[in-house]
Amino acid sequence: MASILKLLVFLLIFLNHEASGRFGTDKENYNWLSTDNDNRHNWYQKARLKASCLERDKTEGRNAVSRCWFFEGMKSWFRRSSISWFPGKTKSWNLTELTDHCNDYYVCMENTKCYKDYVLFETFDRCSHDAFSIGPMSFCNKKLKDFHKNSPGILPSCVVDYLEKAPPKKWACENTKSLGDCLLPQVQKHCDPGLLPIFNEHQAARQYYLGCDGKLKFKDIENVIANSTTNSTEIEIL
């Protein structure tokens, strides 16, 4: 029942978004592309898109983004729900199988030719990390929580924070690596040995997706950094 309600809310939000974008007045449609964050027609993904897709008279890309967000987003949501409901089936999956829906969403986003490069990979990282966390890692988390409950004060504080606090809203090379380095010894010590290969693969993949290992260079985020007063390469999850 809860899942049906979530789906209905999702559909209502989408339909409201579509109606406001397609049936507003000329003035409203102009404001839809404004920089006023309080305007109800301000596009929720505007900061994630290339400037060429925000030009008022070029709607093809924005329509593609909207369709991708709805159709592939819904498929991804159902896939995530399936993993959440039946995490046991993921114990035998490799990382490719676990993140198959993330790849479909990535391809759809890429084909719109509107998303900034770093946004594509950040979205893939967020999706894959979520699937890993609610899938095979969920069993390890349960063992770590049980151990901490029965033997308080033994697990490192970084592991306790991971288990008890909400995940960060922003991911950077530093905190993804530090989280992996923090968890690795405890995964080796307390969790199913079969988890270790996919755990290591997932951590390496995160460093790749976020451009931390030097194999990816995001021109669009480098331009942002060049015009910024800081040297941070932090990617914010919007």
PDB file of C-alpha atoms in Angstrom:
ATOM      1  CA  MET A   1       0.000   0.000   0.000  1.00  0.00           C
ATOM      2  CA  ALA A   2       2.817   2.418   0.880  1.00  0.00           C
ATOM      3  CA  SER A   3       4.476   1.773  -2.481  1.00  0.00           C
ATOM      4  CA  ILE A   4       1.226   2.469  -4.339  1.00  0.00           C
ATOM      5  CA  LEU A   5       0.872   5.771  -2.499  1.00  0.00           C
ATOM      6  CA  LYS A   6       4.457   6.704  -3.410  1.00  0.00           C
ATOM      7  CA  LEU A   7       3.716   5.942  -7.064  1.00  0.00           C
ATOM      8  CA  LEU A   8       0.587   8.109  -7.001  1.00  0.00           C
ATOM      9  CA  VAL A   9       2.523  10.998  -5.456  1.00  0.00           C
ATOM     10  CA  PHE A  10       5.232  10.576  -8.101  1.00  0.00           C
ATOM     11  CA  LEU A  11       2.632  10.727 -10.888  1.00  0.00           C
ATOM     12  CA  LEU A  12       0.934  13.784  -9.396  1.00  0.00           C
ATOM     13  CA  ILE A  13       4.240  15.655  -9.137  1.00  0.00           C
ATOM     14  CA  PHE A  14       5.113  14.794 -12.718  1.00  0.00           C
ATOM     15  CA  LEU A  15       1.701  15.788 -14.098  1.00  0.00           C
ATOM     16  CA  ASN A  16       1.814  19.068 -12.217  1.00  0.00           C
ATOM     17  CA  HIS A  17       5.316  19.697 -13.596  1.00  0.00           C
ATOM     18  CA  GLU A  18       4.156  18.940 -17.145  1.00  0.00           C
ATOM     19  CA  ALA A  19       1.043  21.073 -16.875  1.00  0.00           C
ATOM     20  CA  SER A  20       2.892  24.102 -15.529  1.00  0.00           C
ATOM     21  CA  GLY A  21       5.487  23.852 -18.301  1.00  0.00           C
ATOM     22  CA  ARG A  22       3.137  23.236 -21.223  1.00  0.00           C
ATOM     23  CA  PHE A  23       0.009  25.176 -20.425  1.00  0.00           C
ATOM     24  CA  GLY A  24       1.312  28.314 -18.725  1.00  0.00           C
ATOM     25  CA  THR A  25       1.060  31.780 -20.253  1.00  0.00           C
ATOM     26  CA  ASP A  26       3.897  33.235 -22.323  1.00  0.00           C
ATOM     27  CA  LYS A  27       4.996  35.263 -19.325  1.00  0.00           C
ATOM     28  CA  GLU A  28       4.910  32.200 -17.099  1.00  0.00           C
ATOM     29  CA  ASN A  29       6.864  30.133 -19.610  1.00  0.00           C
ATOM     30  CA  TYR A  30       9.485  32.861 -19.755  1.00  0.00           C
ATOM     31  CA  ASN A  31       9.720  32.877 -15.966  1.00  0.00           C
ATOM     32  CA  TRP A  32      10.109  29.095 -16.111  1.00  0.00           C
ATOM     33  CA  LEU A  33      13.645  29.754 -17.373  1.00  0.00           C
ATOM     34  CA  SER A  34      14.357  32.589 -14.972  1.00  0.00           C
ATOM     35  CA  THR A  35      16.970  32.466 -12.237  1.00  0.00           C
ATOM     36  CA  ASP A  36      14.426  33.204  -9.524  1.00  0.00           C
ATOM     37  CA  ASN A  37      14.514  30.161  -7.244  1.00  0.00           C
ATOM     38  CA  ASP A  38      11.179  31.133  -5.711  1.00  0.00           C
ATOM     39  CA  ASN A  39       9.351  31.020  -9.042  1.00  0.00           C
ATOM     40  CA  ARG A  40       7.162  27.938  -9.240  1.00  0.00           C
ATOM     41  CA  HIS A  41       8.065  27.422 -12.909  1.00  0.00           C
ATOM     42  CA  ASN A  42      11.775  27.316 -12.178  1.00  0.00           C
ATOM     43  CA  TRP A  43      13.018  23.979 -13.474  1.00  0.00           C
ATOM     44  CA  TYR A  44      14.219  21.720 -10.698  1.00  0.00           C
ATOM     45  CA  GLN A  45      17.114  20.343 -12.761  1.00  0.00           C
ATOM     46  CA  LYS A  46      18.259  23.580 -14.360  1.00  0.00           C
ATOM     47  CA  ALA A  47      21.627  23.712 -12.594  1.00  0.00           C
ATOM     48  CA  ARG A  48      22.417  20.208 -13.853  1.00  0.00           C
ATOM     49  CA  LEU A  49      21.924  21.006 -17.541  1.00  0.00           C
ATOM     50  CA  LYS A  50      24.102  22.456 -20.268  1.00  0.00           C
ATOM     51  CA  ALA A  51      23.419  26.093 -21.111  1.00  0.00           C
ATOM     52  CA  SER A  52      22.399  25.185 -24.671  1.00  0.00           C
ATOM     53  CA  CYS A  53      19.423  23.222 -23.340  1.00  0.00           C
ATOM     54  CA  LEU A  54      18.157  26.178 -21.334  1.00  0.00           C
ATOM     55  CA  GLU A  55      17.650  28.486 -24.297  1.00  0.00           C
ATOM     56  CA  ARG A  56      14.026  29.508 -24.449  1.00  0.00           C
ATOM     57  CA  ASP A  57      13.391  28.475 -28.070  1.00  0.00           C
ATOM     58  CA  LYS A  58      15.103  25.066 -27.811  1.00  0.00           C
ATOM     59  CA  THR A  59      12.615  22.772 -26.121  1.00  0.00           C
ATOM     60  CA  GLU A  60      13.590  19.434 -27.676  1.00  0.00           C
ATOM     61  CA  GLY A  61      16.319  18.701 -25.155  1.00  0.00           C
ATOM     62  CA  ARG A  62      14.208  19.746 -22.187  1.00  0.00           C
ATOM     63  CA  ASN A  63      11.346  17.556 -23.372  1.00  0.00           C
ATOM     64  CA  ALA A  64      13.774  14.634 -23.691  1.00  0.00           C
ATOM     65  CA  VAL A  65      14.982  15.262 -20.143  1.00  0.00           C
ATOM     66  CA  SER A  66      11.409  15.315 -18.887  1.00  0.00           C
ATOM     67  CA  ARG A  67      10.569  12.038 -20.629  1.00  0.00           C
ATOM     68  CA  CYS A  68      13.759  10.406 -19.373  1.00  0.00           C
ATOM     69  CA  TRP A  69      13.131  11.605 -15.837  1.00  0.00           C
ATOM     70  CA  PHE A  70       9.637  10.126 -15.917  1.00  0.00           C
ATOM     71  CA  PHE A  71       9.921   6.833 -17.816  1.00  0.00           C
ATOM     72  CA  GLU A  72      13.441   5.709 -16.898  1.00  0.00           C
ATOM     73  CA  GLY A  73      13.048   7.257 -13.465  1.00  0.00           C
ATOM     74  CA  MET A  74       9.956   5.152 -12.854  1.00  0.00           C
ATOM     75  CA  LYS A  75      11.684   1.984 -14.104  1.00  0.00           C
ATOM     76  CA  SER A  76      14.649   2.729 -11.864  1.00  0.00           C
ATOM     77  CA  TRP A  77      12.337   3.309  -8.897  1.00  0.00           C
ATOM     78  CA  PHE A  78      10.622  -0.052  -9.428  1.00  0.00           C
ATOM     79  CA  ARG A  79      13.993  -1.782  -9.726  1.00  0.00           C
ATOM     80  CA  ARG A  80      15.191  -0.131  -6.534  1.00  0.00           C
ATOM     81  CA  SER A  81      11.995  -1.161  -4.758  1.00  0.00           C
ATOM     82  CA  SER A  82      12.515  -4.744  -5.908  1.00  0.00           C
ATOM     83  CA  ILE A  83      16.047  -4.753  -4.464  1.00  0.00           C
ATOM     84  CA  SER A  84      14.797  -3.220  -1.223  1.00  0.00           C
ATOM     85  CA  TRP A  85      11.991  -5.765  -0.860  1.00  0.00           C
ATOM     86  CA  PHE A  86      14.099  -8.800  -1.804  1.00  0.00           C
ATOM     87  CA  PRO A  87      17.735  -7.981  -0.968  1.00  0.00           C
ATOM     88  CA  GLY A  88      18.612 -11.660  -0.622  1.00  0.00           C
ATOM     89  CA  LYS A  89      18.607 -12.131  -4.378  1.00  0.00           C
ATOM     90  CA  THR A  90      21.469  -9.654  -4.726  1.00  0.00           C
ATOM     91  CA  LYS A  91      23.883 -11.858  -2.768  1.00  0.00           C
ATOM     92  CA  SER A  92      24.788 -13.730  -5.943  1.00  0.00           C
ATOM     93  CA  TRP A  93      24.831 -10.678  -8.232  1.00  0.00           C
ATOM     94  CA  ASN A  94      27.918  -9.004  -9.570  1.00  0.00           C
ATOM     95  CA  LEU A  95      28.201  -5.218  -9.678  1.00  0.00           C
ATOM     96  CA  THR A  96      26.993  -5.026 -13.281  1.00  0.00           C
ATOM     97  CA  GLU A  97      23.794  -6.902 -12.452  1.00  0.00           C
ATOM     98  CA  LEU A  98      23.268  -4.834  -9.325  1.00  0.00           C
ATOM     99  CA  THR A  99      23.557  -1.525 -11.186  1.00  0.00           C
ATOM    100  CA  ASP A 100      21.831  -2.511 -14.425  1.00  0.00           C
ATOM    101  CA  HIS A 101      18.989  -0.031 -13.852  1.00  0.00           C
ATOM    102  CA  CYS A 102      21.513   2.707 -13.104  1.00  0.00           C
ATOM    103  CA  ASN A 103      23.155   2.113 -16.463  1.00  0.00           C
ATOM    104  CA  ASP A 104      19.796   2.336 -18.271  1.00  0.00           C
ATOM    105  CA  TYR A 105      19.086   5.655 -16.583  1.00  0.00           C
ATOM    106  CA  TYR A 106      22.594   6.902 -17.393  1.00  0.00           C
ATOM    107  CA  VAL A 107      22.184   6.038 -21.094  1.00  0.00           C
ATOM    108  CA  CYS A 108      18.819   7.789 -21.209  1.00  0.00           C
ATOM    109  CA  MET A 109      20.262  10.907 -19.568  1.00  0.00           C
ATOM    110  CA  GLU A 110      23.274  10.887 -21.889  1.00  0.00           C
ATOM    111  CA  ASN A 111      21.075  10.577 -24.986  1.00  0.00           C
ATOM    112  CA  THR A 112      19.267  13.803 -24.110  1.00  0.00           C
ATOM    113  CA  LYS A 113      22.608  15.580 -24.756  1.00  0.00           C
ATOM    114  CA  CYS A 114      21.578  18.054 -22.077  1.00  0.00           C
ATOM    115  CA  TYR A 115      23.178  16.876 -18.853  1.00  0.00           C
ATOM    116  CA  LYS A 116      26.613  18.034 -17.827  1.00  0.00           C
ATOM    117  CA  ASP A 117      29.175  15.243 -17.884  1.00  0.00           C
ATOM    118  CA  TYR A 118      29.909  15.249 -14.172  1.00  0.00           C
ATOM    119  CA  VAL A 119      26.162  15.097 -13.441  1.00  0.00           C
ATOM    120  CA  LEU A 120      25.852  11.901 -15.491  1.00  0.00           C
ATOM    121  CA  PHE A 121      28.559  10.144 -13.498  1.00  0.00           C
ATOM    122  CA  GLU A 122      27.468  11.608 -10.164  1.00  0.00           C
ATOM    123  CA  THR A 123      23.956  10.284 -10.802  1.00  0.00           C
ATOM    124  CA  PHE A 124      25.340   6.864 -11.678  1.00  0.00           C
ATOM    125  CA  ASP A 125      27.403   6.887  -8.488  1.00  0.00           C
ATOM    126  CA  ARG A 126      24.415   7.852  -6.363  1.00  0.00           C
ATOM    127  CA  CYS A 127      22.246   5.151  -7.951  1.00  0.00           C
ATOM    128  CA  SER A 128      24.873   2.408  -7.709  1.00  0.00           C
ATOM    129  CA  HIS A 129      25.776   3.275  -4.122  1.00  0.00           C
ATOM    130  CA  ASP A 130      22.112   3.183  -3.168  1.00  0.00           C
ATOM    131  CA  ALA A 131      21.634  -0.220  -4.825  1.00  0.00           C
ATOM    132  CA  PHE A 132      24.738  -1.577  -3.108  1.00  0.00           C
ATOM    133  CA  SER A 133      23.635  -0.230   0.280  1.00  0.00           C
ATOM    134  CA  ILE A 134      20.105  -1.654   0.204  1.00  0.00           C
ATOM    135  CA  GLY A 135      21.249  -4.853  -1.509  1.00  0.00           C
ATOM    136  CA  PRO A 136      24.280  -6.935  -0.487  1.00  0.00           C
ATOM    137  CA  MET A 137      25.677  -4.387   1.977  1.00  0.00           C
ATOM    138  CA  SER A 138      22.433  -4.385   3.973  1.00  0.00           C
ATOM    139  CA  PHE A 139      23.283  -7.818   5.417  1.00  0.00           C
ATOM    140  CA  CYS A 140      26.709  -6.608   6.478  1.00  0.00           C
ATOM    141  CA  ASN A 141      25.158  -3.516   8.045  1.00  0.00           C
ATOM    142  CA  LYS A 142      22.844  -5.714  10.095  1.00  0.00           C
ATOM    143  CA  LYS A 143      25.772  -7.768  11.391  1.00  0.00           C
ATOM    144  CA  LEU A 144      27.686  -4.615  12.276  1.00  0.00           C
ATOM    145  CA  LYS A 145      24.665  -3.166  14.088  1.00  0.00           C
ATOM    146  CA  ASP A 146      24.154  -6.392  16.041  1.00  0.00           C
ATOM    147  CA  PHE A 147      27.830  -6.477  16.989  1.00  0.00           C
ATOM    148  CA  HIS A 148      27.737  -2.846  18.103  1.00  0.00           C
ATOM    149  CA  LYS A 149      24.603  -3.496  20.162  1.00  0.00           C
ATOM    150  CA  ASN A 150      26.122  -6.516  21.896  1.00  0.00           C
ATOM    151  CA  SER A 151      29.634  -5.075  22.212  1.00  0.00           C
ATOM    152  CA  PRO A 152      29.373  -1.281  22.377  1.00  0.00           C
ATOM    153  CA  GLY A 153      32.502   0.818  22.153  1.00  0.00           C
ATOM    154  CA  ILE A 154      34.505  -1.573  19.976  1.00  0.00           C
ATOM    155  CA  LEU A 155      33.623  -0.464  16.457  1.00  0.00           C
ATOM    156  CA  PRO A 156      35.459   2.660  15.232  1.00  0.00           C
ATOM    157  CA  SER A 157      33.471   5.879  15.522  1.00  0.00           C
ATOM    158  CA  CYS A 158      33.403   6.287  11.738  1.00  0.00           C
ATOM    159  CA  VAL A 159      31.597   2.940  11.412  1.00  0.00           C
ATOM    160  CA  VAL A 160      29.123   3.873  14.143  1.00  0.00           C
ATOM    161  CA  ASP A 161      28.440   7.179  12.388  1.00  0.00           C
ATOM    162  CA  TYR A 162      27.871   5.310   9.125  1.00  0.00           C
ATOM    163  CA  LEU A 163      25.381   2.972  10.797  1.00  0.00           C
ATOM    164  CA  GLU A 164      23.492   5.552  12.834  1.00  0.00           C
ATOM    165  CA  LYS A 165      23.581   8.809  10.888  1.00  0.00           C
ATOM    166  CA  ALA A 166      22.017   9.811   7.586  1.00  0.00           C
ATOM    167  CA  PRO A 167      24.385   9.684   4.597  1.00  0.00           C
ATOM    168  CA  PRO A 168      25.911  12.997   3.540  1.00  0.00           C
ATOM    169  CA  LYS A 169      24.094  15.165   1.018  1.00  0.00           C
ATOM    170  CA  LYS A 170      27.400  15.895  -0.670  1.00  0.00           C
ATOM    171  CA  TRP A 171      29.987  13.400  -1.856  1.00  0.00           C
ATOM    172  CA  ALA A 172      33.610  14.227  -2.531  1.00  0.00           C
ATOM    173  CA  CYS A 173      36.673  12.137  -3.289  1.00  0.00           C
ATOM    174  CA  GLU A 174      37.800  12.474   0.309  1.00  0.00           C
ATOM    175  CA  ASN A 175      34.670  11.295   2.091  1.00  0.00           C
ATOM    176  CA  THR A 176      33.930   8.427  -0.304  1.00  0.00           C
ATOM    177  CA  LYS A 177      37.476   7.109   0.092  1.00  0.00           C
ATOM    178  CA  SER A 178      37.534   7.616   3.856  1.00  0.00           C
ATOM    179  CA  LEU A 179      34.223   5.768   4.190  1.00  0.00           C
ATOM    180  CA  GLY A 180      35.525   2.832   2.175  1.00  0.00           C
ATOM    181  CA  ASP A 181      38.805   2.729   4.105  1.00  0.00           C
ATOM    182  CA  CYS A 182      36.891   2.897   7.383  1.00  0.00           C
ATOM    183  CA  LEU A 183      34.493   0.074   6.514  1.00  0.00           C
ATOM    184  CA  LEU A 184      36.923  -2.316   4.830  1.00  0.00           C
ATOM    185  CA  PRO A 185      38.545  -3.807   7.989  1.00  0.00           C
ATOM    186  CA  GLN A 186      35.130  -4.307   9.598  1.00  0.00           C
ATOM    187  CA  VAL A 187      33.708  -5.905   6.461  1.00  0.00           C
ATOM    188  CA  GLN A 188      36.662  -8.298   6.443  1.00  0.00           C
ATOM    189  CA  LYS A 189      36.218  -9.084  10.133  1.00  0.00           C
ATOM    190  CA  HIS A 190      32.458  -9.274  10.660  1.00  0.00           C
ATOM    191  CA  CYS A 191      30.713  -9.847   7.328  1.00  0.00           C
ATOM    192  CA  ASP A 192      30.225 -12.638   4.826  1.00  0.00           C
ATOM    193  CA  PRO A 193      33.520 -13.242   2.969  1.00  0.00           C
ATOM    194  CA  GLY A 194      31.559 -13.364  -0.274  1.00  0.00           C
ATOM    195  CA  LEU A 195      30.804  -9.644   0.079  1.00  0.00           C
ATOM    196  CA  LEU A 196      34.439  -8.549  -0.033  1.00  0.00           C
ATOM    197  CA  PRO A 197      35.021  -8.734  -3.833  1.00  0.00           C
ATOM    198  CA  ILE A 198      31.959  -6.652  -4.728  1.00  0.00           C
ATOM    199  CA  PHE A 199      32.684  -4.276  -1.832  1.00  0.00           C
ATOM    200  CA  ASN A 200      36.161  -3.570  -3.210  1.00  0.00           C
ATOM    201  CA  GLU A 201      34.841  -3.276  -6.758  1.00  0.00           C
ATOM    202  CA  HIS A 202      32.136  -0.858  -5.644  1.00  0.00           C
ATOM    203  CA  GLN A 203      34.593   1.351  -3.772  1.00  0.00           C
ATOM    204  CA  ALA A 204      36.924   1.488  -6.779  1.00  0.00           C
ATOM    205  CA  ALA A 205      33.970   2.313  -9.028  1.00  0.00           C
ATOM    206  CA  ARG A 206      32.968   5.220  -6.782  1.00  0.00           C
ATOM    207  CA  GLN A 207      36.436   6.719  -7.080  1.00  0.00           C
ATOM    208  CA  TYR A 208      36.146   6.408 -10.851  1.00  0.00           C
ATOM    209  CA  TYR A 209      32.626   7.854 -11.190  1.00  0.00           C
ATOM    210  CA  LEU A 210      33.497  10.912  -9.123  1.00  0.00           C
ATOM    211  CA  GLY A 211      36.725  11.522 -11.033  1.00  0.00           C
ATOM    212  CA  CYS A 212      38.904  10.777  -8.014  1.00  0.00           C
ATOM    213  CA  ASP A 213      41.346   8.342  -9.612  1.00  0.00           C
ATOM    214  CA  GLY A 214      42.345  10.680 -12.441  1.00  0.00           C
ATOM    215  CA  LYS A 215      40.803   8.554 -15.199  1.00  0.00           C
ATOM    216  CA  LEU A 216      37.914  10.970 -15.796  1.00  0.00           C
ATOM    217  CA  LYS A 217      38.161  14.704 -16.393  1.00  0.00           C
ATOM    218  CA  PHE A 218      34.951  16.703 -16.202  1.00  0.00           C
ATOM    219  CA  LYS A 219      35.369  19.810 -18.324  1.00  0.00           C
ATOM    220  CA  ASP A 220      32.112  21.322 -17.125  1.00  0.00           C
ATOM    221  CA  ILE A 221      32.942  20.963 -13.428  1.00  0.00           C
ATOM    222  CA  GLU A 222      36.491  22.205 -14.035  1.00  0.00           C
ATOM    223  CA  ASN A 223      35.012  25.371 -15.531  1.00  0.00           C
ATOM    224  CA  VAL A 224      32.891  25.804 -12.422  1.00  0.00           C
ATOM    225  CA  ILE A 225      35.923  25.338 -10.191  1.00  0.00           C
ATOM    226  CA  ALA A 226      37.997  27.768 -12.283  1.00  0.00           C
ATOM    227  CA  ASN A 227      35.394  30.467 -11.715  1.00  0.00           C
ATOM    228  CA  SER A 228      35.015  29.648  -8.035  1.00  0.00           C
ATOM    229  CA  THR A 229      36.796  31.094  -5.028  1.00  0.00           C
ATOM    230  CA  THR A 230      37.561  27.597  -3.725  1.00  0.00           C
ATOM    231  CA  ASN A 231      39.466  24.606  -5.057  1.00  0.00           C
ATOM    232  CA  SER A 232      36.863  22.064  -3.967  1.00  0.00           C
ATOM    233  CA  THR A 233      35.908  19.305  -6.390  1.00  0.00           C
ATOM    234  CA  GLU A 234      32.932  18.362  -4.270  1.00  0.00           C
ATOM    235  CA  ILE A 235      29.862  17.194  -6.168  1.00  0.00           C
ATOM    236  CA  GLU A 236      26.536  18.063  -4.612  1.00  0.00           C
ATOM    237  CA  ILE A 237      23.627  15.651  -4.889  1.00  0.00           C
ATOM    238  CA  LEU A 238      20.654  17.713  -5.993  1.00  0.00           C
TER     239      LEU A 238
END
